[in-house]
CSV table of C-alpha atoms and ligand atoms in Angstrom, one decimal:
chain,number,residue,atom,x,y,z
A,1,MET,CA,66.1,57.8,56.8
A,2,GLU,CA,68.5,54.9,57.6
A,3,VAL,CA,70.8,53.9,54.9
A,4,MET,CA,72.6,50.8,55.7
A,5,GLN,CA,76.4,51.3,56.0
A,6,ILE,CA,78.9,48.4,55.4
A,7,ASP,CA,81.7,47.7,57.6
A,8,SER,CA,83.8,44.9,56.1
A,9,LYS,CA,86.8,45.3,58.5
A,10,ASN,CA,84.5,44.9,61.4
A,11,LEU,CA,82.8,41.7,59.8
A,12,LYS,CA,86.4,40.4,59.3
A,13,ASN,CA,87.5,40.9,63.0
A,14,LYS,CA,84.2,39.4,64.4
A,15,VAL,CA,84.5,36.2,62.6
A,16,ARG,CA,88.2,35.8,63.3
A,17,ASP,CA,87.8,36.7,67.1
A,18,GLU,CA,85.0,34.2,67.3
A,19,PHE,CA,87.1,31.7,65.7
A,20,LYS,CA,90.2,32.3,68.0
A,21,ARG,CA,87.9,32.2,71.0
A,22,ARG,CA,86.4,28.8,70.0
A,23,PHE,CA,89.4,27.1,68.4
A,24,LYS,CA,92.3,28.9,70.1
A,25,LYS,CA,94.3,29.6,66.9
A,26,GLU,CA,95.1,31.9,64.1
A,27,PRO,CA,92.8,31.0,61.2
A,28,MET,CA,93.1,31.6,57.4
A,29,MET,CA,90.6,34.3,56.4
A,30,VAL,CA,88.5,34.3,53.1
A,31,HIS,CA,85.9,36.7,51.7
A,32,ALA,CA,83.6,35.9,48.9
A,33,PRO,CA,81.0,38.7,47.8
A,34,GLY,CA,77.2,38.6,46.9
A,35,ARG,CA,76.2,40.3,43.6
A,36,ILE,CA,73.9,42.5,42.1
A,37,ASN,CA,72.7,41.9,38.5
A,38,LEU,CA,72.3,45.0,36.2
A,39,ILE,CA,70.2,43.2,33.7
A,40,GLY,CA,69.5,39.7,32.8
A,41,ASP,CA,67.6,37.4,35.0
A,42,HIS,CA,66.5,33.8,34.2
A,43,THR,CA,68.7,33.8,31.1
A,44,ASP,CA,71.7,32.0,32.7
A,45,TYR,CA,70.1,28.5,32.9
A,46,ASN,CA,68.9,29.2,29.4
A,47,LEU,CA,72.4,29.6,28.2
A,48,GLY,CA,72.0,33.4,27.3
A,49,PHE,CA,73.7,36.6,28.7
A,50,VAL,CA,73.9,38.1,32.0
A,51,LEU,CA,75.5,41.4,33.4
A,52,PRO,CA,76.3,40.8,37.2
A,53,ALA,CA,78.6,42.6,39.4
A,54,ALA,CA,80.1,41.6,42.9
A,55,ILE,CA,79.2,43.9,45.6
A,56,ASP,CA,80.8,44.9,48.9
A,57,ARG,CA,78.7,42.7,51.0
A,58,GLY,CA,79.4,39.2,51.4
A,59,ILE,CA,80.6,36.3,53.4
A,60,THR,CA,83.7,36.1,55.5
A,61,LEU,CA,85.0,32.5,56.5
A,62,ALA,CA,87.8,31.7,59.1
A,63,LEU,CA,89.1,28.1,58.9
A,64,ALA,CA,92.0,26.0,60.1
A,65,ASN,CA,93.0,22.4,60.0
A,66,ASN,CA,92.5,20.4,63.3
A,67,GLY,CA,94.4,17.3,62.7
A,68,SER,CA,91.5,15.1,63.5
A,69,ASP,CA,89.1,13.4,60.9
A,70,CYS,CA,86.0,15.6,62.0
A,71,CYS,CA,85.0,19.0,61.0
A,72,SER,CA,83.2,21.8,63.3
A,73,LEU,CA,81.2,24.1,61.0
A,74,VAL,CA,79.9,27.4,62.8
A,75,SER,CA,77.3,30.1,61.6
A,76,LEU,CA,77.9,32.9,63.5
A,77,ASP,CA,74.8,34.8,62.4
A,78,MET,CA,72.3,31.7,63.2
A,79,GLY,CA,74.2,30.9,66.5
A,80,GLU,CA,74.6,27.2,65.3
A,81,GLU,CA,77.3,24.7,65.0
A,82,ILE,CA,77.4,21.3,63.5
A,83,SER,CA,79.8,18.5,63.4
A,84,VAL,CA,80.9,16.5,60.4
A,85,ASN,CA,82.7,13.1,60.4
A,86,LEU,CA,84.7,12.8,57.4
A,87,ASN,CA,84.5,8.9,57.4
A,88,GLU,CA,81.1,9.1,56.7
A,89,GLU,CA,79.4,10.0,53.4
A,90,LEU,CA,78.5,13.8,53.0
A,91,ARG,CA,74.7,14.3,52.5
A,92,PRO,CA,72.4,17.1,52.6
A,93,ILE,CA,71.1,17.7,56.0
A,94,ASN,CA,68.2,19.8,57.7
A,95,THR,CA,70.4,22.7,58.6
A,96,GLY,CA,70.0,24.8,55.6
A,97,TRP,CA,73.2,27.0,55.8
A,98,ALA,CA,75.6,23.7,56.2
A,99,ASN,CA,74.3,22.3,53.0
A,100,TYR,CA,76.1,25.0,51.0
A,101,ILE,CA,79.4,24.0,52.7
A,102,LEU,CA,78.8,20.3,52.6
A,103,GLY,CA,78.0,20.3,49.1
A,104,VAL,CA,81.3,22.0,48.2
A,105,MET,CA,83.2,19.4,50.5
A,106,GLN,CA,81.2,16.9,48.5
A,107,GLY,CA,82.3,18.4,45.0
A,108,LEU,CA,86.0,18.8,46.1
A,109,ARG,CA,86.0,15.0,47.1
A,110,SER,CA,84.3,13.9,43.9
A,111,ARG,CA,87.4,15.8,42.1
A,112,GLY,CA,89.8,13.7,43.8
A,113,LEU,CA,90.6,16.0,46.6
A,114,GLU,CA,91.2,14.4,50.0
A,115,LEU,CA,89.6,16.2,52.7
A,116,ILE,CA,91.1,16.4,56.3
A,117,GLY,CA,89.6,17.7,59.5
A,118,PHE,CA,89.1,21.4,59.9
A,119,ASP,CA,87.1,24.1,61.8
A,120,ALA,CA,85.4,26.9,60.4
A,121,VAL,CA,83.3,30.0,61.4
A,122,PHE,CA,81.5,32.3,59.0
A,123,GLY,CA,79.5,35.5,59.1
A,124,GLY,CA,78.0,37.9,56.5
A,125,ASP,CA,76.4,41.1,55.8
A,126,ILE,CA,74.2,40.2,53.0
A,127,PRO,CA,70.5,40.4,54.2
A,128,ILE,CA,69.4,36.7,53.5
A,129,GLY,CA,66.6,36.1,51.1
A,130,SER,CA,67.3,39.8,49.3
A,131,GLY,CA,68.1,38.3,45.9
A,132,LEU,CA,72.0,39.4,46.7
A,133,SER,CA,73.1,35.6,46.5
A,134,SER,CA,74.3,35.1,50.1
A,135,SER,CA,74.4,31.2,49.3
A,136,ALA,CA,76.5,31.6,46.3
A,137,ALA,CA,79.0,33.8,48.5
A,138,LEU,CA,79.0,31.1,51.0
A,139,GLU,CA,79.6,28.2,48.5
A,140,CYS,CA,82.4,30.5,46.8
A,141,ALA,CA,84.0,31.3,50.4
A,142,ALA,CA,84.0,27.7,51.3
A,143,VAL,CA,85.3,26.1,47.8
A,144,LEU,CA,88.2,28.7,47.8
A,145,GLY,CA,89.0,28.5,51.7
A,146,ILE,CA,88.7,24.9,51.9
A,147,SER,CA,90.6,24.1,48.8
A,148,ARG,CA,93.5,26.4,49.8
A,149,LEU,CA,93.6,24.8,53.2
A,150,MET,CA,93.9,21.3,51.9
A,151,GLY,CA,96.8,22.7,49.8
A,152,ASN,CA,95.3,22.6,46.4
A,153,GLU,CA,95.1,25.2,44.1
A,154,ILE,CA,92.0,24.9,41.8
A,155,SER,CA,91.1,27.1,38.9
A,156,ASN,CA,88.4,29.6,39.1
A,157,ARG,CA,86.4,27.7,36.5
A,158,ASP,CA,86.5,24.6,38.8
A,159,MET,CA,85.7,26.5,42.0
A,160,ILE,CA,82.6,28.2,40.0
A,161,HIS,CA,81.3,24.8,38.8
A,162,ILE,CA,81.8,23.0,42.3
A,163,ALA,CA,79.9,26.1,44.0
A,164,GLN,CA,77.1,25.7,41.5
A,165,LYS,CA,76.8,21.9,41.9
A,166,ALA,CA,76.5,22.3,45.7
A,167,GLU,CA,73.4,24.3,45.2
A,168,HIS,CA,71.9,21.9,43.0
A,169,ASP,CA,72.7,18.7,44.8
A,170,PHE,CA,72.7,20.0,48.4
A,171,ALA,CA,70.2,23.0,48.4
A,172,GLY,CA,67.9,21.4,45.6
A,173,VAL,CA,68.0,24.9,43.5
A,174,LYS,CA,68.8,24.0,39.9
A,175,CYS,CA,70.3,27.6,39.4
A,176,GLY,CA,72.2,28.7,36.6
A,177,ILE,CA,75.9,29.8,36.8
A,178,MET,CA,75.7,33.5,37.2
A,179,ASP,CA,75.7,34.1,41.0
A,180,GLN,CA,78.8,31.9,41.4
A,181,PHE,CA,80.7,33.3,38.4
A,182,ALA,CA,79.9,36.9,39.7
A,183,SER,CA,81.3,36.1,43.2
A,184,VAL,CA,84.5,34.4,42.1
A,185,MET,CA,85.4,36.6,39.0
A,186,GLY,CA,83.9,40.0,40.4
A,187,LYS,CA,86.2,43.1,39.8
A,188,SER,CA,86.2,46.5,41.3
A,189,ASN,CA,83.8,48.9,39.5
A,190,GLN,CA,83.2,46.5,36.6
A,191,ALA,CA,80.0,44.6,35.5
A,192,ILE,CA,80.7,41.1,33.8
A,193,ARG,CA,79.1,40.5,30.7
A,194,LEU,CA,78.9,36.9,30.6
A,195,ASP,CA,77.9,34.5,28.0
A,196,CYS,CA,76.5,31.5,29.9
A,197,LYS,CA,76.9,29.2,27.0
A,198,SER,CA,80.8,29.7,26.3
A,199,LEU,CA,81.5,31.1,29.6
A,200,GLN,CA,83.4,34.0,27.6
A,201,TYR,CA,83.3,37.2,29.5
A,202,GLU,CA,84.0,40.8,29.4
A,203,TYR,CA,84.6,43.3,31.9
A,204,LEU,CA,82.7,46.5,31.4
A,205,PRO,CA,83.4,49.5,33.5
A,206,ILE,CA,80.3,50.7,35.4
A,207,GLU,CA,80.5,54.3,34.2
A,208,LEU,CA,77.0,55.6,33.9
A,209,GLU,CA,77.1,59.4,33.9
A,210,ASP,CA,76.5,60.9,37.2
A,211,CYS,CA,74.3,57.9,38.3
A,212,SER,CA,74.7,55.3,41.0
A,213,PHE,CA,72.9,52.2,41.9
A,214,VAL,CA,70.8,51.8,45.0
A,215,LEU,CA,69.0,48.9,46.3
A,216,LEU,CA,65.4,49.0,47.7
A,217,ASP,CA,64.7,45.9,49.9
A,218,THR,CA,61.0,44.6,50.0
A,219,LYS,CA,62.1,42.5,52.9
A,220,VAL,CA,59.9,39.8,51.3
A,221,SER,CA,62.1,36.8,51.8
A,222,HIS,CA,62.0,34.6,48.9
A,223,SER,CA,62.8,30.9,49.2
A,224,LEU,CA,64.3,29.8,45.6
A,225,GLY,CA,64.1,26.3,46.9
A,226,ASP,CA,60.3,26.5,47.1
A,227,SER,CA,60.1,25.1,43.6
A,228,GLU,CA,58.8,28.2,41.7
A,229,TYR,CA,62.4,28.7,40.4
A,230,ASN,CA,62.9,25.3,39.3
A,231,LYS,CA,59.3,25.3,37.7
A,232,ARG,CA,60.4,28.2,35.7
A,233,ARG,CA,63.6,26.3,34.5
A,234,ALA,CA,61.3,23.3,33.7
A,235,GLU,CA,58.8,25.5,31.8
A,236,CYS,CA,61.7,26.9,29.6
A,237,MET,CA,62.8,23.1,29.0
A,238,GLU,CA,59.4,22.3,27.8
A,239,GLY,CA,59.3,25.1,25.4
A,240,ILE,CA,62.4,24.1,24.0
A,241,ALA,CA,61.3,20.7,23.5
A,242,ILE,CA,58.3,21.8,21.6
A,243,ILE,CA,60.6,24.1,19.3
A,244,ASN,CA,62.9,21.3,18.9
A,245,ARG,CA,60.1,19.5,16.7
A,246,LYS,CA,60.4,22.0,14.0
A,247,TYR,CA,64.0,23.0,14.9
A,248,PRO,CA,66.2,20.0,16.3
A,249,GLN,CA,69.4,21.8,16.2
A,250,ALA,CA,68.2,24.4,18.8
A,251,GLU,CA,69.9,23.3,22.0
A,252,SER,CA,68.5,25.9,24.2
A,253,LEU,CA,66.4,28.9,24.2
A,254,ARG,CA,69.8,30.9,23.3
A,255,GLU,CA,69.7,29.5,19.7
A,256,VAL,CA,66.0,30.3,19.0
A,257,SER,CA,65.2,33.4,17.2
A,258,MET,CA,61.9,35.4,17.4
A,259,GLU,CA,61.0,33.8,14.1
A,260,MET,CA,61.3,30.4,15.2
A,261,LEU,CA,59.3,31.0,18.4
A,262,ASP,CA,56.6,32.5,16.5
A,263,ASN,CA,56.6,29.3,14.1
A,264,SER,CA,56.2,27.1,17.2
A,265,LYS,CA,53.9,29.5,19.1
A,266,SER,CA,50.5,27.2,17.9
A,267,GLU,CA,52.1,24.3,19.5
A,268,MET,CA,52.5,25.6,23.0
A,269,SER,CA,50.4,26.9,25.7
A,270,ASP,CA,50.3,30.7,26.4
A,271,LYS,CA,52.0,30.2,29.5
A,272,ILE,CA,55.2,28.4,27.7
A,273,PHE,CA,55.3,31.1,25.0
A,274,GLN,CA,55.5,33.9,27.4
A,275,ARG,CA,58.2,32.2,29.4
A,276,CYS,CA,60.0,31.8,26.2
A,277,LEU,CA,59.4,35.2,24.6
A,278,PHE,CA,60.7,36.9,28.0
A,279,VAL,CA,64.0,35.0,27.6
A,280,LEU,CA,64.4,36.1,24.0
A,281,GLU,CA,63.7,39.6,24.7
A,282,GLU,CA,65.8,39.7,28.0
A,283,ASN,CA,69.1,38.3,26.1
A,284,SER,CA,68.6,40.9,23.5
A,285,ARG,CA,68.2,43.7,26.2
A,286,VAL,CA,71.5,42.5,28.0
A,287,ILE,CA,73.3,42.7,24.5
A,288,ARG,CA,71.9,46.3,24.2
A,289,ALA,CA,72.6,47.2,27.8
A,290,GLY,CA,76.2,46.1,27.6
A,291,ASN,CA,76.6,48.6,24.5
A,292,TYR,CA,74.9,51.4,26.6
A,293,LEU,CA,77.2,50.8,29.7
A,294,LYS,CA,80.1,51.0,27.2
A,295,SER,CA,79.0,54.4,26.0
A,296,GLY,CA,77.9,55.5,29.6
A,297,LEU,CA,74.3,56.1,28.3
A,298,SER,CA,72.3,56.0,31.6
A,299,LYS,CA,69.0,56.8,30.2
A,300,GLU,CA,68.9,54.2,27.5
A,301,PHE,CA,70.5,51.7,30.1
A,302,GLY,CA,67.5,52.7,32.4
A,303,GLN,CA,64.7,52.2,29.9
A,304,LEU,CA,66.0,48.6,29.5
A,305,MET,CA,65.7,48.0,33.4
A,306,PHE,CA,62.3,49.2,33.2
A,307,SER,CA,61.3,46.9,30.2
A,308,SER,CA,63.2,44.0,31.8
A,309,HIS,CA,61.1,44.4,35.0
A,310,GLU,CA,57.8,44.7,33.0
A,311,GLY,CA,58.8,41.3,31.3
A,312,LEU,CA,60.0,39.5,34.7
A,313,SER,CA,56.4,40.5,36.3
A,314,ARG,CA,54.1,40.0,33.1
A,315,LEU,CA,55.6,37.3,31.2
A,316,TYR,CA,57.7,35.5,33.5
A,317,ASP,CA,55.7,36.1,36.6
A,318,VAL,CA,58.4,36.1,39.1
A,319,SER,CA,57.8,39.4,40.6
A,320,CYS,CA,55.4,40.3,43.5
A,321,GLN,CA,53.3,43.2,44.5
A,322,GLU,CA,56.1,44.9,46.8
A,323,LEU,CA,58.5,44.7,43.8
A,324,ASP,CA,56.0,46.1,41.4
A,325,LEU,CA,55.2,49.0,43.6
A,326,LEU,CA,58.7,50.0,44.1
A,327,VAL,CA,59.4,49.8,40.1
A,328,GLU,CA,55.9,51.7,39.3
A,329,GLU,CA,56.9,54.4,41.9
A,330,ALA,CA,60.5,54.7,40.4
A,331,LYS,CA,59.0,55.4,37.1
A,332,LYS,CA,57.1,58.6,38.4
A,333,LEU,CA,60.3,60.0,39.7
A,334,ASP,CA,62.6,61.9,37.2
A,335,PRO,CA,66.1,61.2,38.7
A,336,ILE,CA,65.3,57.7,38.4
A,337,TYR,CA,66.6,56.3,35.0
A,338,GLY,CA,65.6,52.6,35.5
A,339,ALA,CA,64.6,50.1,38.2
A,340,ARG,CA,63.8,46.4,38.1
A,341,MET,CA,63.5,43.3,40.4
A,342,MET,CA,66.7,41.4,40.5
A,343,GLY,CA,67.6,37.9,40.9
A,344,GLY,CA,65.3,34.8,41.2
A,345,GLY,CA,62.3,37.1,42.3
A,346,PHE,CA,59.2,36.5,44.3
A,347,GLY,CA,60.8,39.1,46.7
A,348,GLY,CA,64.1,40.5,47.5
A,349,CYS,CA,65.3,44.0,46.1
A,350,THR,CA,64.8,46.4,43.4
A,351,LEU,CA,68.0,47.9,41.8
A,352,ASN,CA,67.4,51.5,40.9
A,353,LEU,CA,69.6,53.7,38.8
A,354,ILE,CA,69.7,57.2,40.1
A,355,ALA,CA,71.0,60.3,39.0
A,356,ARG,CA,73.2,61.8,41.9
A,357,ARG,CA,71.4,65.3,41.6
A,358,GLY,CA,68.1,63.9,42.9
A,359,LYS,CA,69.1,60.7,44.6
A,360,GLU,CA,68.1,61.5,48.2
A,361,ASP,CA,64.9,62.9,47.5
A,362,SER,CA,64.1,59.9,45.2
A,363,ILE,CA,64.9,57.6,47.8
A,364,SER,CA,62.9,59.2,50.6
A,365,GLN,CA,60.0,59.2,48.0
A,366,LEU,CA,60.2,55.6,47.1
A,367,ARG,CA,60.3,54.8,50.9
A,368,SER,CA,57.2,57.0,51.8
A,369,SER,CA,55.4,55.2,49.1
A,370,PHE,CA,56.5,51.8,50.3
A,371,ILE,CA,55.3,52.6,54.0
A,372,LYS,CA,52.2,53.8,52.8
A,373,ALA,CA,51.3,50.9,50.7
A,374,PHE,CA,52.6,48.3,53.1
A,375,GLY,CA,52.9,49.8,56.4
A,376,ARG,CA,56.6,48.9,57.1
A,377,GLU,CA,60.0,50.2,56.3
A,378,PRO,CA,62.0,48.9,53.3
A,379,GLY,CA,65.6,48.3,53.3
A,380,ILE,CA,67.8,50.9,51.6
A,381,TYR,CA,71.4,49.9,50.7
A,382,GLU,CA,73.9,51.7,48.8
A,383,ILE,CA,76.4,49.4,47.2
A,384,ASN,CA,79.9,49.5,45.6
A,385,ILE,CA,81.3,47.1,43.3
A,386,GLU,CA,84.2,45.0,44.5
A,387,ASP,CA,86.4,42.1,43.6
A,388,GLY,CA,85.6,38.5,43.6
A,389,ALA,CA,86.6,35.8,46.3
A,390,ARG,CA,89.8,36.2,47.8
A,391,ILE,CA,91.9,35.4,50.8
A,392,ILE,CA,92.1,38.4,53.1
N,1,GLA,C1,69.1,32.9,41.0
N,1,GLA,C2,69.9,31.9,40.5
N,1,GLA,C3,70.8,32.5,39.3
N,1,GLA,C4,69.6,33.2,38.3
N,1,GLA,C5,69.0,33.9,39.0
N,1,GLA,C6,67.9,34.8,38.1
N,1,GLA,O1,69.9,34.1,41.6
N,1,GLA,O2,70.8,31.4,41.4
N,1,GLA,O3,71.3,31.3,38.6
N,1,GLA,O4,69.0,32.2,37.6
N,1,GLA,O5,68.3,33.5,40.1
N,1,GLA,O6,68.4,35.4,37.0
């Protein structure tokens, strides 16, 4: 059974060596992590609660000034390079990965920072489309690296907002704030309980008794940009608009109680009702899960993960058969306390909370069931919780 191991030192050397080979100078090195989300999906853009953590996989970026008014941007993994003329307006282009960096450059510019020419090379060890936020990691590495290179210290808050806006404006995904927040603010061995309305947060040590988190990757690659994600967001907005007829003071689903939703039920379609119901229930699960995490109650925490998945699959309709199968099989295995799809959905990974004693067996059973059903290998990743974006 192949459990992918991470060699972050190797990634740093690989990116730096490639930079030096191409540009013949010593670069500044930045790393920004991907994230898992323990619980609380599709709640962030509804201004609710999430519980993410930064992981030991991410994007490493090498960059240095070049004294010109052009930039060369290189993706090591895609084997592609683009050139940007800083005298021209920055706009989204057809090269997907470049848009995350261009969006960040535009964000810095619109905050009054003057961009001067630089070269950049990046690489990563987050499987793309696995729901671990490789795009947020790239945006956050870019915003930290480029702002520092231009001699500007911007606040974490600003970095997070610039990165999120890059995703909105240059990648066309109207994401919430969770991924960028986790990538910038992550802390080793801690989850972040974040209130997406006030942006108040609290670090919660991940100390679930004798358990660890393991990811099973369906390798069904989702494309959030393919509009289903934005559609869910629009459906929630439709829900709140209907609720506002009776309760004009509610700005988001965050301010809606079960009673308010029930009172508006007759005015909305079943679909819109289900979307809203899921968000209300998921918010309440995040609050409870945070408390279980504080008390180290693994089984109770795990149960909430299972119900989160159920809601994401049945009410919010963002799962797929591969994710559902992995969660159904996990339910049958005693040492697995909880499992759920994670992130935007339509593919990617399940997050599994597994008791250490039966870990190996459980993973190999999940793997066999997956191979039996779909005739191919799932990815299996053990992860550690790490610090957020930093100069390395
Ligand atoms: C994606 C988005 C996040 C969040 C999750 C779902 O990862 O980028 O903002 O909405 O989906 O929880």
